[in-house]
C-alpha atoms as a PDB file:
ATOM      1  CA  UNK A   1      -6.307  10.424  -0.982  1.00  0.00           C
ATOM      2  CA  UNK A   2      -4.376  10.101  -4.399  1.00  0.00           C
ATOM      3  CA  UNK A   3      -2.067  12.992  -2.899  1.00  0.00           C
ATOM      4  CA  UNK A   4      -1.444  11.066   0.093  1.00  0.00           C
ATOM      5  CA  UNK A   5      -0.700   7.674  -1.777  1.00  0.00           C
ATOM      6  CA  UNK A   6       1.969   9.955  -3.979  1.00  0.00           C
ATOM      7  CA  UNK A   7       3.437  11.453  -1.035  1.00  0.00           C
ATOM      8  CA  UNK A   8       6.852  10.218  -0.457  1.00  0.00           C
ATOM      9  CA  UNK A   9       8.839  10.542   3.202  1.00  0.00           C
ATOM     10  CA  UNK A  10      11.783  13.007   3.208  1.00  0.00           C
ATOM     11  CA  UNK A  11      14.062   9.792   3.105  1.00  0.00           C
ATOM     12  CA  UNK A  12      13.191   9.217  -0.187  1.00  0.00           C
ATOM     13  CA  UNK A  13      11.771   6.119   0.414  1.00  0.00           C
ATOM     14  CA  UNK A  14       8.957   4.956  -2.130  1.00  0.00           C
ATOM     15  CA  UNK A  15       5.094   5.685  -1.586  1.00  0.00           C
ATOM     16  CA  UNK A  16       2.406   3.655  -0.969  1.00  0.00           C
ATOM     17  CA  UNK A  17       1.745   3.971  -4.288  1.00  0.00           C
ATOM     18  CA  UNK A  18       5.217   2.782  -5.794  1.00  0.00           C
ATOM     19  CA  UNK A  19       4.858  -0.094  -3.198  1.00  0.00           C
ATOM     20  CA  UNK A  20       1.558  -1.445  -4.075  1.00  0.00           C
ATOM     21  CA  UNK A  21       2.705  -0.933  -8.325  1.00  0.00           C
ATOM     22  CA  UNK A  22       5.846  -3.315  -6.784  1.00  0.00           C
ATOM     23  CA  UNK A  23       3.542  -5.527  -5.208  1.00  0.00           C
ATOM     24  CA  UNK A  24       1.497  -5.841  -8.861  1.00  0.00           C
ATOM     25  CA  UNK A  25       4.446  -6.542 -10.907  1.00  0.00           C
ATOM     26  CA  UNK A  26       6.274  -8.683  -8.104  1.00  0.00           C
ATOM     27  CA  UNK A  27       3.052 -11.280  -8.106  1.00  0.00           C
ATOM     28  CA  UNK A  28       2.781 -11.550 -12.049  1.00  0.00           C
ATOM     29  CA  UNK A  29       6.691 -11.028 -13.224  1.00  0.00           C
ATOM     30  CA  UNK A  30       9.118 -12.457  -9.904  1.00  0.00           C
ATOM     31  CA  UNK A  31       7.864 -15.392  -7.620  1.00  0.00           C
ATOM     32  CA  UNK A  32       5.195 -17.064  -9.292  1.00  0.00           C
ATOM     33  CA  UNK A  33       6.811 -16.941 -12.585  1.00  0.00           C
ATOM     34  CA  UNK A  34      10.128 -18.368 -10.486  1.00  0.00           C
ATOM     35  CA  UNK A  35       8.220 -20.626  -8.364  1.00  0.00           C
ATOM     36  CA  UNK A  36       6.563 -22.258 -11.931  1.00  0.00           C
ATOM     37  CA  UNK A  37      10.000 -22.494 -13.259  1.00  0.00           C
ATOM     38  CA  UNK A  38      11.618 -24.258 -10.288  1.00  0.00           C
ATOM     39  CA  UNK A  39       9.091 -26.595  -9.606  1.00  0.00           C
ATOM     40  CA  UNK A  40       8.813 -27.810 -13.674  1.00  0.00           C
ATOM     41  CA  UNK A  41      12.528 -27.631 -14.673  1.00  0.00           C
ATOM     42  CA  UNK A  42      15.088 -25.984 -12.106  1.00  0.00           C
ATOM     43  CA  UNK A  43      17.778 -25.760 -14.635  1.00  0.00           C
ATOM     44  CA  UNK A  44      15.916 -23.175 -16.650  1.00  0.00           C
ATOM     45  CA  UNK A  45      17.030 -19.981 -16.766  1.00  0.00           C
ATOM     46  CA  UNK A  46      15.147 -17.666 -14.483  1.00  0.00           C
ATOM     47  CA  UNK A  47      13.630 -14.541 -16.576  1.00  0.00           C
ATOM     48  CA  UNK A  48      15.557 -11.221 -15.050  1.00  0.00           C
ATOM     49  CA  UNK A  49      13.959  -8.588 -12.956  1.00  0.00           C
ATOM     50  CA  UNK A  50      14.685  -5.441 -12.036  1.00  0.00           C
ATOM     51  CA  UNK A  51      12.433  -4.202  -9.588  1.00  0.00           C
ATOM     52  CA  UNK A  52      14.167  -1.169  -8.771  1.00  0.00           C
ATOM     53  CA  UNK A  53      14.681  -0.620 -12.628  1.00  0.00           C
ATOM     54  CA  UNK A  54      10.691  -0.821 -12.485  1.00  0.00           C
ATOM     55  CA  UNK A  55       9.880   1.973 -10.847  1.00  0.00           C
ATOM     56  CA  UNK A  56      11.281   4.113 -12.826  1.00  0.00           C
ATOM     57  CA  UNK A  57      10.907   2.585 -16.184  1.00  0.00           C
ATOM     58  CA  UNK A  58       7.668   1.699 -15.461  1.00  0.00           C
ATOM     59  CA  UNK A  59       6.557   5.433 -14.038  1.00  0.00           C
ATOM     60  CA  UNK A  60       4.990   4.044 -10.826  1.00  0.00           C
ATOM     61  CA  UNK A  61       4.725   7.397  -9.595  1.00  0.00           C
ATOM     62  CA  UNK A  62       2.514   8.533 -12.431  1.00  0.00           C
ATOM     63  CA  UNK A  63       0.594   5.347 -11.945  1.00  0.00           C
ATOM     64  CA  UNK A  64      -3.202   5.764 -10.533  1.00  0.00           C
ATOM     65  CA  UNK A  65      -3.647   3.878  -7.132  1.00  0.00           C
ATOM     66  CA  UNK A  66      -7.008   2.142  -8.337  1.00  0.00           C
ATOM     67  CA  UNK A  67      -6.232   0.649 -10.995  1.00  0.00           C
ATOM     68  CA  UNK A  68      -2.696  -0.352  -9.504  1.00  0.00           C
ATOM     69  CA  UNK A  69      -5.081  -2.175  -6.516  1.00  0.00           C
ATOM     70  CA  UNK A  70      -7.048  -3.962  -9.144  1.00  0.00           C
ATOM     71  CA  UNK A  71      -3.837  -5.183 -11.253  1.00  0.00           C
ATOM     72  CA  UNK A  72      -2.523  -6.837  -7.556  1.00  0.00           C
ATOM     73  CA  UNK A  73      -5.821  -8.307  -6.882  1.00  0.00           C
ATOM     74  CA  UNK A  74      -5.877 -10.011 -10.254  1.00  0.00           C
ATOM     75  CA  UNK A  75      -2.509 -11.240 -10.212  1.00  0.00           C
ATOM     76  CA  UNK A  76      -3.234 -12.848  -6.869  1.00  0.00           C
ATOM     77  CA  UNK A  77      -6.218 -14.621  -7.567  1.00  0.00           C
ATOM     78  CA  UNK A  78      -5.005 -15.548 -10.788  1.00  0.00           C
ATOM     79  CA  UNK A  79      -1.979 -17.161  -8.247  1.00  0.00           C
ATOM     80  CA  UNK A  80      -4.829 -18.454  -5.642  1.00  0.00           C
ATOM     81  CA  UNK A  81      -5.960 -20.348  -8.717  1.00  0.00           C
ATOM     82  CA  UNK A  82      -2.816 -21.585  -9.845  1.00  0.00           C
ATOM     83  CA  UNK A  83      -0.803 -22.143  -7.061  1.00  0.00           C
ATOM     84  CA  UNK A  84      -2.984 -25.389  -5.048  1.00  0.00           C
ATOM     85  CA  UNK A  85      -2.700 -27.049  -8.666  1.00  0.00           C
ATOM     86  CA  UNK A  86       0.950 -26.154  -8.824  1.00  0.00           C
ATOM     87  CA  UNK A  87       1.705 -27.491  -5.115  1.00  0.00           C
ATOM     88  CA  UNK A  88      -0.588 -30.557  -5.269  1.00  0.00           C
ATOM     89  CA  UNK A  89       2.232 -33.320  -5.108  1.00  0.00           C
ATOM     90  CA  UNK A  90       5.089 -31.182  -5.892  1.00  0.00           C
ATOM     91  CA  UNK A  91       8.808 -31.498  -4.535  1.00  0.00           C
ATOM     92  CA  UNK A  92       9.514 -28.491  -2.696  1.00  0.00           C
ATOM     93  CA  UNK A  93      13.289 -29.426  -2.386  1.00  0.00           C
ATOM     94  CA  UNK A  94      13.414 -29.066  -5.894  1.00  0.00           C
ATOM     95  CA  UNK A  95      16.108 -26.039  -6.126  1.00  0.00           C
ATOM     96  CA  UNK A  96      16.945 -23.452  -9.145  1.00  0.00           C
ATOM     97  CA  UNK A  97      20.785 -23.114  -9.038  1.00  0.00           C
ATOM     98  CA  UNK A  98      21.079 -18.619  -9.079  1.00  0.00           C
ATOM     99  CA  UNK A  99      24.326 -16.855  -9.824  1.00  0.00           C
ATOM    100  CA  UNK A 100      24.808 -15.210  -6.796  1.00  0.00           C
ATOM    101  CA  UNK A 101      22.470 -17.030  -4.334  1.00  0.00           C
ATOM    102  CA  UNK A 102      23.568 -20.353  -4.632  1.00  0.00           C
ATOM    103  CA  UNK A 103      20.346 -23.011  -4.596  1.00  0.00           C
ATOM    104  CA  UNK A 104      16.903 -21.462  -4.209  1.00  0.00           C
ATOM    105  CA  UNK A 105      14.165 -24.415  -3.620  1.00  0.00           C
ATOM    106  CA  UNK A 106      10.568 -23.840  -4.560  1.00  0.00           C
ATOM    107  CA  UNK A 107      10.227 -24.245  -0.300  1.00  0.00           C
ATOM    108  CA  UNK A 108      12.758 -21.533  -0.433  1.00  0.00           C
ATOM    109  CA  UNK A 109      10.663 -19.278  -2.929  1.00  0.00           C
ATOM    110  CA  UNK A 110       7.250 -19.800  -1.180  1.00  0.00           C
ATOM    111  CA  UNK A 111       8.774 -18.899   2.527  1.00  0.00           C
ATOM    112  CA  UNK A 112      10.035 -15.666   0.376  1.00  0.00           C
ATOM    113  CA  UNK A 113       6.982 -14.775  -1.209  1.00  0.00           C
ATOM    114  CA  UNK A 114       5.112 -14.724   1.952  1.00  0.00           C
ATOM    115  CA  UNK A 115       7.768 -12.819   3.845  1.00  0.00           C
ATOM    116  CA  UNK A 116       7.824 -10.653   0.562  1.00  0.00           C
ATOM    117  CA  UNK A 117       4.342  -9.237   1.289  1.00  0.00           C
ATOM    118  CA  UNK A 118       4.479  -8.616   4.936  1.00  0.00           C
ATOM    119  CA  UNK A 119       7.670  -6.546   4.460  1.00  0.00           C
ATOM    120  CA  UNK A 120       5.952  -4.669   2.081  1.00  0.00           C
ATOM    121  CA  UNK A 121       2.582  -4.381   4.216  1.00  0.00           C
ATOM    122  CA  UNK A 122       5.106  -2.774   7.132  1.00  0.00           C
ATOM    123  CA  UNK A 123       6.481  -0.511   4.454  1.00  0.00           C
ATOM    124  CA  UNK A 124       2.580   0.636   3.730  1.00  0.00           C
ATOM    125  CA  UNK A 125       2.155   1.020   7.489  1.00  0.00           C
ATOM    126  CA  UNK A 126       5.021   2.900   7.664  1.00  0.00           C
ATOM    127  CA  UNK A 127       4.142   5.404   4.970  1.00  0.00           C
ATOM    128  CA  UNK A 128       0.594   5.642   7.048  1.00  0.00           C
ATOM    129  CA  UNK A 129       2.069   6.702   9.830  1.00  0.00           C
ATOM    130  CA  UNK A 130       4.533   9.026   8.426  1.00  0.00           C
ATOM    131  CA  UNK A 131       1.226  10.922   6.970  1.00  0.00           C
ATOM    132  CA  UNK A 132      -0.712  10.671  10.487  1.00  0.00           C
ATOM    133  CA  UNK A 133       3.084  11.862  12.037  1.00  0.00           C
ATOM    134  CA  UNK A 134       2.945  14.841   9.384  1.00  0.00           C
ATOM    135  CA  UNK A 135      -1.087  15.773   9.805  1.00  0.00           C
ATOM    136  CA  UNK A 136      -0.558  16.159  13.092  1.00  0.00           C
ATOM    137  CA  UNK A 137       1.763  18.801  13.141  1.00  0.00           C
ATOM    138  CA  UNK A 138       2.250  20.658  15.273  1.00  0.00           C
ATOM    139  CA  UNK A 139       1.404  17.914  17.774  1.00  0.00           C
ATOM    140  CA  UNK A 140       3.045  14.923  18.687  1.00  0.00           C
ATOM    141  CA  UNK A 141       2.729  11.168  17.846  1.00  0.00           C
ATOM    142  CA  UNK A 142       4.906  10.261  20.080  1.00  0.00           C
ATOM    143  CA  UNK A 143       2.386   8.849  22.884  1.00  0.00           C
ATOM    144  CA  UNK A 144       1.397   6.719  20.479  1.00  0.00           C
ATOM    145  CA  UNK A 145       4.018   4.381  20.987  1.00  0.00           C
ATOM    146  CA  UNK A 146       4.551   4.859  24.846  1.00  0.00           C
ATOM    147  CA  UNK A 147       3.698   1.136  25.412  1.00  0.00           C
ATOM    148  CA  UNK A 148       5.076  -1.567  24.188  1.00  0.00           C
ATOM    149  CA  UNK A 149       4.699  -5.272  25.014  1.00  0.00           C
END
């Protein structure tokens, strides 16, 4: 529901819909955009971010989860189209010096972006559960998890 993709943990941590507007602007404004840069001229400057700046400059909160959805979809497939072309050939050693990182290669930047989206797919299971912990009140999920391999 649009309540439960607002609904934020009492950690404060963001909620599935501040993750998924982070997702969005991640695919369109951070790797790809770095990835392009590294691979054509790796002494270019790298455009700033601010993702956490984002969130609240942005109003992710105030953000409506469908539309957010169809933003990320469209980013990607606008990278699914560009990114075979992109890779075809290219040097993946090929490294952007940053400030505080040291050398980033464009091998670097893909490993990243992958990694990138399945943290933020366990932070989106994580909310999930947090709801299905909270609906369940007063019972426990706690069998749930009594088994692990």
């Amino acid at each position: 529901s649009d309540a439960d993709a607002r609904w934020k943990p009492p950690s404060g941590a963001g909620s599935m819909l501040e993750i998924v507007c982070h997702l969005a602007d991640a695919e369109a404004e951070d790797f790809g955009p770095r990835l392009r840069a590294t691979l054509e001229d790796p002494s270019r400057a790298w455009t700033p971010i601010d993702p956490e700046g984002w969130a609240r400059d942005r109003a992710y909160s105030a953000r409506d989860l469908g539309a957010e959805l169809a933003r990320l979809r469209t980013a990607r497939a606008d990278t699914l189209t560009w990114l075979p072309r992109a890779l075809a050939g290219a040097d993946l050693a090929r490294a952007h010096h940053h400030a505080s990182l040291g050398p980033i290669s464009a091998g670097d930047l893909l490993a990243a972006w992958a990694a990138h989206d399945l943290l933020h797919i366990r932070q989106l299971t994580k909310r999930r559960f947090e709801l299905v912990s909270r609906d369940a009140a007063p019972f426990s999920t706690g069998y749930a998890g009594a088994w692990t391999p």
